[in-house]
Amino acid sequence: MRITADTNVLVRAAVMDDPQQGAMAAKALREATLIAIPLVCLCEFVWVLKRVYRLDDDLIAGAIHSLLDTDNAVMDRPAVEAGLALLEAGGDFADGAIAHAGAQAGGDCFVSFDQKAAKLLARQGRNVTLLS
């Protein structure tokens, strides 16, 4: 079966906090011939793991790298890698993914009130305007 994974399925498979749901999620992912993982799902996944489960960025990045290494997972890899690059630099996964997706859509400058995101993205060579 070709599936689109909801955030809660990825979270259950990653943290196994509910043994029954975790086993069902892992089985669904394992048996899928294709796992479509929308970028918004990964943004939610990171947010839930950070805010709800209080996992550190290294563990979260490792989970996303595992998904990238899964043969049957399909996602916007360049956007995911941009999100990971910002996460691994100490920033927000979503900000990196947003900056990448915006550039792909034709935006040539990331505009934000977020000082940390602007600083980290500028270090990565992105054109950034910090609103203040």
mmCIF file of N, CA and C in Angstrom:
data_model
loop_
_atom_site.group_PDB
_atom_site.id
_atom_site.type_symbol
_atom_site.label_atom_id
_atom_site.label_comp_id
_atom_site.label_asym_id
_atom_site.label_seq_id
_atom_site.Cartn_x
_atom_site.Cartn_y
_atom_site.Cartn_z
ATOM 1 N N MET A 1 0.846 -1.176 0.000
ATOM 2 C CA MET A 1 0.000 0.000 0.000
ATOM 3 C C MET A 1 0.894 1.244 0.000
ATOM 4 N N ARG A 2 0.471 2.255 -0.728
ATOM 5 C CA ARG A 2 1.165 3.546 -0.793
ATOM 6 C C ARG A 2 0.427 4.484 0.161
ATOM 7 N N ILE A 3 1.107 4.944 1.191
ATOM 8 C CA ILE A 3 0.424 5.709 2.243
ATOM 9 C C ILE A 3 0.982 7.124 2.351
ATOM 10 N N THR A 4 0.160 7.995 2.879
ATOM 11 C CA THR A 4 0.600 9.314 3.328
ATOM 12 C C THR A 4 0.578 9.257 4.849
ATOM 13 N N ALA A 5 1.730 9.469 5.446
ATOM 14 C CA ALA A 5 1.844 9.352 6.900
ATOM 15 C C ALA A 5 1.413 10.653 7.576
ATOM 16 N N ASP A 6 0.474 10.533 8.492
ATOM 17 C CA ASP A 6 0.087 11.667 9.324
ATOM 18 C C ASP A 6 1.151 11.844 10.411
ATOM 19 N N THR A 7 1.232 13.033 10.942
ATOM 20 C CA THR A 7 2.209 13.331 11.986
ATOM 21 C C THR A 7 2.098 12.364 13.156
ATOM 22 N N ASN A 8 0.869 12.062 13.576
ATOM 23 C CA ASN A 8 0.710 11.194 14.752
ATOM 24 C C ASN A 8 1.255 9.791 14.507
ATOM 25 N N VAL A 9 1.230 9.322 13.272
ATOM 26 C CA VAL A 9 1.799 8.009 12.954
ATOM 27 C C VAL A 9 3.323 8.053 13.100
ATOM 28 N N LEU A 10 3.932 9.107 12.573
ATOM 29 C CA LEU A 10 5.388 9.239 12.707
ATOM 30 C C LEU A 10 5.804 9.379 14.172
ATOM 31 N N VAL A 11 5.052 10.169 14.919
ATOM 32 C CA VAL A 11 5.372 10.366 16.339
ATOM 33 C C VAL A 11 5.242 9.054 17.098
ATOM 34 N N ARG A 12 4.141 8.340 16.904
ATOM 35 C CA ARG A 12 3.956 7.068 17.622
ATOM 36 C C ARG A 12 5.065 6.077 17.302
ATOM 37 N N ALA A 13 5.453 5.992 16.028
ATOM 38 C CA ALA A 13 6.518 5.064 15.638
ATOM 39 C C ALA A 13 7.865 5.495 16.208
ATOM 40 N N ALA A 14 8.065 6.797 16.356
ATOM 41 C CA ALA A 14 9.352 7.303 16.845
ATOM 42 C C ALA A 14 9.498 7.186 18.354
ATOM 43 N N VAL A 15 8.433 7.492 19.102
ATOM 44 C CA VAL A 15 8.577 7.547 20.563
ATOM 45 C C VAL A 15 8.002 6.335 21.286
ATOM 46 N N MET A 16 7.116 5.599 20.612
ATOM 47 C CA MET A 16 6.536 4.386 21.193
ATOM 48 C C MET A 16 5.971 4.620 22.606
ATOM 49 N N ASP A 17 5.333 5.771 22.804
ATOM 50 C CA ASP A 17 4.769 6.089 24.116
ATOM 51 C C ASP A 17 3.460 5.352 24.374
ATOM 52 N N ASP A 18 2.823 4.906 23.330
ATOM 53 C CA ASP A 18 1.621 4.086 23.435
ATOM 54 C C ASP A 18 1.960 2.784 22.724
ATOM 55 N N PRO A 19 2.211 1.704 23.477
ATOM 56 C CA PRO A 19 2.679 0.460 22.854
ATOM 57 C C PRO A 19 1.788 -0.055 21.722
ATOM 58 N N GLN A 20 0.472 0.004 21.901
ATOM 59 C CA GLN A 20 -0.429 -0.512 20.873
ATOM 60 C C GLN A 20 -0.378 0.357 19.617
ATOM 61 N N GLN A 21 -0.527 1.675 19.799
ATOM 62 C CA GLN A 21 -0.490 2.565 18.637
ATOM 63 C C GLN A 21 0.904 2.592 18.010
ATOM 64 N N GLY A 22 1.927 2.545 18.839
ATOM 65 C CA GLY A 22 3.294 2.530 18.316
ATOM 66 C C GLY A 22 3.549 1.330 17.433
ATOM 67 N N ALA A 23 3.077 0.167 17.865
ATOM 68 C CA ALA A 23 3.246 -1.056 17.070
ATOM 69 C C ALA A 23 2.462 -0.968 15.763
ATOM 70 N N MET A 24 1.245 -0.425 15.827
ATOM 71 C CA MET A 24 0.446 -0.284 14.605
ATOM 72 C C MET A 24 1.097 0.700 13.640
ATOM 73 N N ALA A 25 1.614 1.794 14.172
ATOM 74 C CA ALA A 25 2.275 2.796 13.325
ATOM 75 C C ALA A 25 3.528 2.209 12.675
ATOM 76 N N ALA A 26 4.342 1.538 13.466
ATOM 77 C CA ALA A 26 5.567 0.935 12.937
ATOM 78 C C ALA A 26 5.249 -0.097 11.860
ATOM 79 N N LYS A 27 4.213 -0.891 12.080
ATOM 80 C CA LYS A 27 3.815 -1.908 11.107
ATOM 81 C C LYS A 27 3.347 -1.250 9.811
ATOM 82 N N ALA A 28 2.533 -0.212 9.920
ATOM 83 C CA ALA A 28 2.044 0.488 8.725
ATOM 84 C C ALA A 28 3.209 1.062 7.919
ATOM 85 N N LEU A 29 4.185 1.649 8.610
ATOM 86 C CA LEU A 29 5.346 2.223 7.922
ATOM 87 C C LEU A 29 6.217 1.129 7.311
ATOM 88 N N ARG A 30 6.394 0.066 8.033
ATOM 89 C CA ARG A 30 7.240 -1.042 7.574
ATOM 90 C C ARG A 30 6.640 -1.740 6.356
ATOM 91 N N GLU A 31 5.336 -1.891 6.341
ATOM 92 C CA GLU A 31 4.671 -2.642 5.276
ATOM 93 C C GLU A 31 4.306 -1.791 4.059
ATOM 94 N N ALA A 32 4.409 -0.493 4.164
ATOM 95 C CA ALA A 32 4.060 0.382 3.045
ATOM 96 C C ALA A 32 5.063 0.222 1.906
ATOM 97 N N THR A 33 4.557 0.204 0.694
ATOM 98 C CA THR A 33 5.464 0.190 -0.450
ATOM 99 C C THR A 33 6.000 1.584 -0.722
ATOM 100 N N LEU A 34 5.256 2.591 -0.290
ATOM 101 C CA LEU A 34 5.674 3.985 -0.403
ATOM 102 C C LEU A 34 5.096 4.737 0.780
ATOM 103 N N ILE A 35 5.934 5.578 1.397
ATOM 104 C CA ILE A 35 5.475 6.445 2.484
ATOM 105 C C ILE A 35 5.648 7.881 2.003
ATOM 106 N N ALA A 36 4.557 8.558 1.705
ATOM 107 C CA ALA A 36 4.598 9.974 1.340
ATOM 108 C C ALA A 36 4.595 10.776 2.640
ATOM 109 N N ILE A 37 5.603 11.628 2.788
ATOM 110 C CA ILE A 37 5.713 12.429 4.012
ATOM 111 C C ILE A 37 5.719 13.905 3.610
ATOM 112 N N PRO A 38 4.565 14.567 3.721
ATOM 113 C CA PRO A 38 4.504 15.992 3.377
ATOM 114 C C PRO A 38 5.393 16.825 4.299
ATOM 115 N N LEU A 39 5.917 17.902 3.763
ATOM 116 C CA LEU A 39 6.805 18.767 4.530
ATOM 117 C C LEU A 39 6.121 19.305 5.784
ATOM 118 N N VAL A 40 4.851 19.653 5.677
ATOM 119 C CA VAL A 40 4.136 20.165 6.843
ATOM 120 C C VAL A 40 4.081 19.106 7.945
ATOM 121 N N CYS A 41 4.012 17.849 7.551
ATOM 122 C CA CYS A 41 4.009 16.751 8.526
ATOM 123 C C CYS A 41 5.326 16.732 9.303
ATOM 124 N N LEU A 42 6.440 16.929 8.612
ATOM 125 C CA LEU A 42 7.729 16.941 9.304
ATOM 126 C C LEU A 42 7.883 18.176 10.192
ATOM 127 N N CYS A 43 7.323 19.298 9.770
ATOM 128 C CA CYS A 43 7.352 20.497 10.629
ATOM 129 C C CYS A 43 6.581 20.223 11.921
ATOM 130 N N GLU A 44 5.412 19.600 11.806
ATOM 131 C CA GLU A 44 4.638 19.229 12.991
ATOM 132 C C GLU A 44 5.384 18.197 13.832
ATOM 133 N N PHE A 45 5.989 17.220 13.182
ATOM 134 C CA PHE A 45 6.745 16.160 13.851
ATOM 135 C C PHE A 45 7.831 16.764 14.740
ATOM 136 N N VAL A 46 8.599 17.687 14.188
ATOM 137 C CA VAL A 46 9.657 18.341 14.964
ATOM 138 C C VAL A 46 9.052 19.123 16.119
ATOM 139 N N TRP A 47 7.995 19.868 15.855
ATOM 140 C CA TRP A 47 7.372 20.678 16.897
ATOM 141 C C TRP A 47 6.894 19.793 18.046
ATOM 142 N N VAL A 48 6.213 18.691 17.722
ATOM 143 C CA VAL A 48 5.695 17.786 18.758
ATOM 144 C C VAL A 48 6.845 17.162 19.561
ATOM 145 N N LEU A 49 7.870 16.700 18.871
ATOM 146 C CA LEU A 49 8.989 16.071 19.584
ATOM 147 C C LEU A 49 9.709 17.061 20.496
ATOM 148 N N LYS A 50 9.806 18.326 20.065
ATOM 149 C CA LYS A 50 10.469 19.348 20.893
ATOM 150 C C LYS A 50 9.586 19.814 22.043
ATOM 151 N N ARG A 51 8.361 20.172 21.723
ATOM 152 C CA ARG A 51 7.495 20.820 22.713
ATOM 153 C C ARG A 51 6.790 19.838 23.639
ATOM 154 N N VAL A 52 6.318 18.741 23.100
ATOM 155 C CA VAL A 52 5.555 17.792 23.902
ATOM 156 C C VAL A 52 6.476 16.786 24.580
ATOM 157 N N TYR A 53 7.400 16.217 23.810
ATOM 158 C CA TYR A 53 8.264 15.165 24.346
ATOM 159 C C TYR A 53 9.614 15.692 24.833
ATOM 160 N N ARG A 54 9.875 16.967 24.580
ATOM 161 C CA ARG A 54 11.085 17.649 25.052
ATOM 162 C C ARG A 54 12.382 16.925 24.646
ATOM 163 N N LEU A 55 12.386 16.393 23.435
ATOM 164 C CA LEU A 55 13.583 15.736 22.911
ATOM 165 C C LEU A 55 14.565 16.791 22.420
ATOM 166 N N ASP A 56 15.844 16.467 22.497
ATOM 167 C CA ASP A 56 16.827 17.440 22.032
ATOM 168 C C ASP A 56 16.964 17.376 20.511
ATOM 169 N N ASP A 57 17.531 18.435 19.967
ATOM 170 C CA ASP A 57 17.624 18.583 18.517
ATOM 171 C C ASP A 57 18.391 17.445 17.857
ATOM 172 N N ASP A 58 19.411 16.918 18.525
ATOM 173 C CA ASP A 58 20.188 15.825 17.937
ATOM 174 C C ASP A 58 19.339 14.574 17.737
ATOM 175 N N LEU A 59 18.510 14.245 18.706
ATOM 176 C CA LEU A 59 17.629 13.082 18.574
ATOM 177 C C LEU A 59 16.597 13.296 17.467
ATOM 178 N N ILE A 60 16.059 14.497 17.410
ATOM 179 C CA ILE A 60 15.064 14.813 16.386
ATOM 180 C C ILE A 60 15.707 14.752 15.005
ATOM 181 N N ALA A 61 16.879 15.350 14.874
ATOM 182 C CA ALA A 61 17.586 15.313 13.588
ATOM 183 C C ALA A 61 17.883 13.868 13.194
ATOM 184 N N GLY A 62 18.264 13.049 14.152
ATOM 185 C CA GLY A 62 18.529 11.642 13.877
ATOM 186 C C GLY A 62 17.296 10.924 13.361
ATOM 187 N N ALA A 63 16.143 11.231 13.933
ATOM 188 C CA ALA A 63 14.894 10.613 13.472
ATOM 189 C C ALA A 63 14.588 11.020 12.034
ATOM 190 N N ILE A 64 14.820 12.277 11.721
ATOM 191 C CA ILE A 64 14.551 12.741 10.349
ATOM 192 C C ILE A 64 15.565 12.147 9.379
ATOM 193 N N HIS A 65 16.815 12.056 9.787
ATOM 194 C CA HIS A 65 17.817 11.400 8.932
ATOM 195 C C HIS A 65 17.423 9.950 8.662
ATOM 196 N N SER A 66 16.880 9.274 9.672
ATOM 197 C CA SER A 66 16.418 7.887 9.478
ATOM 198 C C SER A 66 15.311 7.830 8.431
ATOM 199 N N LEU A 67 14.406 8.797 8.472
ATOM 200 C CA LEU A 67 13.350 8.841 7.458
ATOM 201 C C LEU A 67 13.932 9.088 6.070
ATOM 202 N N LEU A 68 14.909 9.995 5.982
ATOM 203 C CA LEU A 68 15.554 10.273 4.694
ATOM 204 C C LEU A 68 16.241 9.032 4.140
ATOM 205 N N ASP A 69 16.769 8.204 5.030
ATOM 206 C CA ASP A 69 17.492 6.991 4.618
ATOM 207 C C ASP A 69 16.577 5.817 4.311
ATOM 208 N N THR A 70 15.280 5.965 4.549
ATOM 209 C CA THR A 70 14.319 4.896 4.294
ATOM 210 C C THR A 70 14.035 4.836 2.796
ATOM 211 N N ASP A 71 14.232 3.667 2.222
ATOM 212 C CA ASP A 71 14.091 3.506 0.766
ATOM 213 C C ASP A 71 12.708 3.837 0.240
ATOM 214 N N ASN A 72 11.682 3.579 1.021
ATOM 215 C CA ASN A 72 10.324 3.779 0.521
ATOM 216 C C ASN A 72 9.705 5.119 0.938
ATOM 217 N N ALA A 73 10.485 5.991 1.574
ATOM 218 C CA ALA A 73 9.964 7.303 1.982
ATOM 219 C C ALA A 73 10.179 8.327 0.868
ATOM 220 N N VAL A 74 9.118 9.059 0.573
ATOM 221 C CA VAL A 74 9.166 10.096 -0.455
ATOM 222 C C VAL A 74 8.797 11.417 0.208
ATOM 223 N N MET A 75 9.671 12.392 0.023
ATOM 224 C CA MET A 75 9.440 13.725 0.601
ATOM 225 C C MET A 75 10.211 14.739 -0.217
ATOM 226 N N ASP A 76 10.002 15.987 0.064
ATOM 227 C CA ASP A 76 10.749 17.061 -0.595
ATOM 228 C C ASP A 76 12.135 17.108 0.060
ATOM 229 N N ARG A 77 13.026 16.262 -0.411
ATOM 230 C CA ARG A 77 14.329 16.092 0.228
ATOM 231 C C ARG A 77 15.126 17.382 0.346
ATOM 232 N N PRO A 78 15.197 18.222 -0.700
ATOM 233 C CA PRO A 78 15.955 19.474 -0.527
ATOM 234 C C PRO A 78 15.378 20.365 0.582
ATOM 235 N N ALA A 79 14.048 20.418 0.692
ATOM 236 C CA ALA A 79 13.427 21.221 1.756
ATOM 237 C C ALA A 79 13.703 20.602 3.120
ATOM 238 N N VAL A 80 13.632 19.278 3.197
ATOM 239 C CA VAL A 80 13.918 18.586 4.464
ATOM 240 C C VAL A 80 15.374 18.815 4.857
ATOM 241 N N GLU A 81 16.279 18.730 3.896
ATOM 242 C CA GLU A 81 17.699 18.962 4.193
ATOM 243 C C GLU A 81 17.943 20.405 4.628
ATOM 244 N N ALA A 82 17.210 21.359 4.043
ATOM 245 C CA ALA A 82 17.324 22.761 4.465
ATOM 246 C C ALA A 82 16.814 22.925 5.895
ATOM 247 N N GLY A 83 15.711 22.251 6.216
ATOM 248 C CA GLY A 83 15.199 22.282 7.583
ATOM 249 C C GLY A 83 16.175 21.659 8.556
ATOM 250 N N LEU A 84 16.754 20.539 8.175
ATOM 251 C CA LEU A 84 17.747 19.878 9.030
ATOM 252 C C LEU A 84 18.974 20.748 9.242
ATOM 253 N N ALA A 85 19.416 21.413 8.184
ATOM 254 C CA ALA A 85 20.598 22.271 8.305
ATOM 255 C C ALA A 85 20.363 23.365 9.344
ATOM 256 N N LEU A 86 19.175 23.940 9.348
ATOM 257 C CA LEU A 86 18.896 24.977 10.336
ATOM 258 C C LEU A 86 18.719 24.376 11.731
ATOM 259 N N LEU A 87 18.036 23.242 11.823
ATOM 260 C CA LEU A 87 17.858 22.566 13.107
ATOM 261 C C LEU A 87 19.220 22.207 13.710
ATOM 262 N N GLU A 88 20.099 21.664 12.893
ATOM 263 C CA GLU A 88 21.419 21.251 13.374
ATOM 264 C C GLU A 88 22.330 22.440 13.685
ATOM 265 N N ALA A 89 21.962 23.622 13.185
ATOM 266 C CA ALA A 89 22.703 24.839 13.515
ATOM 267 C C ALA A 89 22.142 25.529 14.755
ATOM 268 N N GLY A 90 21.096 24.922 15.349
ATOM 269 C CA GLY A 90 20.510 25.487 16.554
ATOM 270 C C GLY A 90 19.228 26.259 16.329
ATOM 271 N N GLY A 91 18.708 26.202 15.125
ATOM 272 C CA GLY A 91 17.486 26.928 14.811
ATOM 273 C C GLY A 91 16.285 26.019 14.693
ATOM 274 N N ASP A 92 15.265 26.526 14.026
ATOM 275 C CA ASP A 92 13.998 25.829 13.846
ATOM 276 C C ASP A 92 13.968 25.110 12.507
ATOM 277 N N PHE A 93 13.607 23.843 12.530
ATOM 278 C CA PHE A 93 13.456 23.064 11.303
ATOM 279 C C PHE A 93 12.515 23.779 10.335
ATOM 280 N N ALA A 94 11.374 24.231 10.851
ATOM 281 C CA ALA A 94 10.361 24.851 9.989
ATOM 282 C C ALA A 94 10.902 26.091 9.292
ATOM 283 N N ASP A 95 11.713 26.900 9.969
ATOM 284 C CA ASP A 95 12.253 28.108 9.335
ATOM 285 C C ASP A 95 13.152 27.758 8.155
ATOM 286 N N GLY A 96 13.962 26.732 8.296
ATOM 287 C CA GLY A 96 14.810 26.304 7.187
ATOM 288 C C GLY A 96 13.990 25.783 6.024
ATOM 289 N N ALA A 97 12.968 24.995 6.343
ATOM 290 C CA ALA A 97 12.096 24.457 5.300
ATOM 291 C C ALA A 97 11.300 25.570 4.616
ATOM 292 N N ILE A 98 10.835 26.523 5.394
ATOM 293 C CA ILE A 98 10.085 27.652 4.831
ATOM 294 C C ILE A 98 10.968 28.485 3.914
ATOM 295 N N ALA A 99 12.187 28.774 4.348
ATOM 296 C CA ALA A 99 13.108 29.562 3.523
ATOM 297 C C ALA A 99 13.374 28.853 2.201
ATOM 298 N N HIS A 100 13.581 27.545 2.264
ATOM 299 C CA HIS A 100 13.831 26.788 1.040
ATOM 300 C C HIS A 100 12.611 26.789 0.128
ATOM 301 N N ALA A 101 11.450 26.460 0.691
ATOM 302 C CA ALA A 101 10.228 26.395 -0.108
ATOM 303 C C ALA A 101 9.892 27.760 -0.709
ATOM 304 N N GLY A 102 10.127 28.804 0.051
ATOM 305 C CA GLY A 102 9.889 30.154 -0.466
ATOM 306 C C GLY A 102 10.791 30.484 -1.636
ATOM 307 N N ALA A 103 12.062 30.113 -1.527
ATOM 308 C CA ALA A 103 13.000 30.342 -2.629
ATOM 309 C C ALA A 103 12.575 29.544 -3.864
ATOM 310 N N GLN A 104 12.120 28.308 -3.652
ATOM 311 C CA GLN A 104 11.657 27.477 -4.766
ATOM 312 C C GLN A 104 10.437 28.092 -5.449
ATOM 313 N N ALA A 105 9.619 28.800 -4.669
ATOM 314 C CA ALA A 105 8.412 29.418 -5.212
ATOM 315 C C ALA A 105 8.686 30.784 -5.846
ATOM 316 N N GLY A 106 9.949 31.235 -5.780
ATOM 317 C CA GLY A 106 10.305 32.490 -6.431
ATOM 318 C C GLY A 106 10.702 33.615 -5.499
ATOM 319 N N GLY A 107 10.592 33.408 -4.200
ATOM 320 C CA GLY A 107 11.014 34.447 -3.251
ATOM 321 C C GLY A 107 12.534 34.547 -3.234
ATOM 322 N N ASP A 108 13.049 35.761 -3.242
ATOM 323 C CA ASP A 108 14.506 35.897 -3.219
ATOM 324 C C ASP A 108 15.032 36.466 -1.906
ATOM 325 N N CYS A 109 14.132 36.689 -0.934
ATOM 326 C CA CYS A 109 14.568 37.202 0.367
ATOM 327 C C CYS A 109 13.647 36.648 1.455
ATOM 328 N N PHE A 110 14.232 36.049 2.476
ATOM 329 C CA PHE A 110 13.479 35.564 3.636
ATOM 330 C C PHE A 110 13.272 36.762 4.555
ATOM 331 N N VAL A 111 12.028 37.079 4.866
ATOM 332 C CA VAL A 111 11.685 38.230 5.690
ATOM 333 C C VAL A 111 11.033 37.722 6.972
ATOM 334 N N SER A 112 11.551 38.186 8.123
ATOM 335 C CA SER A 112 11.044 37.665 9.391
ATOM 336 C C SER A 112 11.277 38.660 10.523
ATOM 337 N N PHE A 113 10.538 38.474 11.596
ATOM 338 C CA PHE A 113 10.798 39.157 12.858
ATOM 339 C C PHE A 113 11.699 38.312 13.752
ATOM 340 N N ASP A 114 11.938 37.071 13.372
ATOM 341 C CA ASP A 114 12.703 36.110 14.168
ATOM 342 C C ASP A 114 14.204 36.351 13.989
ATOM 343 N N GLN A 115 14.815 36.959 15.007
ATOM 344 C CA GLN A 115 16.237 37.308 14.931
ATOM 345 C C GLN A 115 17.130 36.084 14.767
ATOM 346 N N LYS A 116 16.829 35.048 15.520
ATOM 347 C CA LYS A 116 17.658 33.844 15.468
ATOM 348 C C LYS A 116 17.599 33.201 14.082
ATOM 349 N N ALA A 117 16.395 33.055 13.556
ATOM 350 C CA ALA A 117 16.241 32.462 12.226
ATOM 351 C C ALA A 117 16.962 33.298 11.180
ATOM 352 N N ALA A 118 16.794 34.610 11.246
ATOM 353 C CA ALA A 118 17.435 35.497 10.278
ATOM 354 C C ALA A 118 18.957 35.371 10.344
ATOM 355 N N LYS A 119 19.490 35.327 11.533
ATOM 356 C CA LYS A 119 20.941 35.219 11.716
ATOM 357 C C LYS A 119 21.466 33.896 11.159
ATOM 358 N N LEU A 120 20.804 32.798 11.511
ATOM 359 C CA LEU A 120 21.256 31.486 11.051
ATOM 360 C C LEU A 120 21.118 31.323 9.540
ATOM 361 N N LEU A 121 20.026 31.809 8.986
ATOM 362 C CA LEU A 121 19.833 31.721 7.537
ATOM 363 C C LEU A 121 20.843 32.588 6.787
ATOM 364 N N ALA A 122 21.139 33.762 7.332
ATOM 365 C CA ALA A 122 22.145 34.625 6.706
ATOM 366 C C ALA A 122 23.519 33.937 6.719
ATOM 367 N N ARG A 123 23.839 33.253 7.804
ATOM 368 C CA ARG A 123 25.094 32.498 7.882
ATOM 369 C C ARG A 123 25.171 31.409 6.812
ATOM 370 N N GLN A 124 24.002 30.909 6.422
ATOM 371 C CA GLN A 124 23.951 29.871 5.386
ATOM 372 C C GLN A 124 23.942 30.466 3.981
ATOM 373 N N GLY A 125 24.052 31.772 3.914
ATOM 374 C CA GLY A 125 24.136 32.422 2.608
ATOM 375 C C GLY A 125 22.807 32.862 2.016
ATOM 376 N N ARG A 126 21.758 32.779 2.788
ATOM 377 C CA ARG A 126 20.453 33.212 2.285
ATOM 378 C C ARG A 126 20.326 34.721 2.409
ATOM 379 N N ASN A 127 19.599 35.311 1.484
ATOM 380 C CA ASN A 127 19.273 36.736 1.537
ATOM 381 C C ASN A 127 18.160 36.896 2.563
ATOM 382 N N VAL A 128 18.398 37.709 3.597
ATOM 383 C CA VAL A 128 17.476 37.831 4.731
ATOM 384 C C VAL A 128 17.235 39.293 5.051
ATOM 385 N N THR A 129 15.996 39.619 5.370
ATOM 386 C CA THR A 129 15.651 40.928 5.924
ATOM 387 C C THR A 129 14.977 40.707 7.263
ATOM 388 N N LEU A 130 15.557 41.284 8.306
ATOM 389 C CA LEU A 130 14.980 41.216 9.643
ATOM 390 C C LEU A 130 14.125 42.455 9.846
ATOM 391 N N LEU A 131 12.853 42.241 10.088
ATOM 392 C CA LEU A 131 11.951 43.365 10.354
ATOM 393 C C LEU A 131 12.033 43.704 11.837
ATOM 394 N N SER A 132 12.057 44.987 12.128
ATOM 395 C CA SER A 132 12.095 45.394 13.535
ATOM 396 C C SER A 132 11.301 46.649 13.758
#
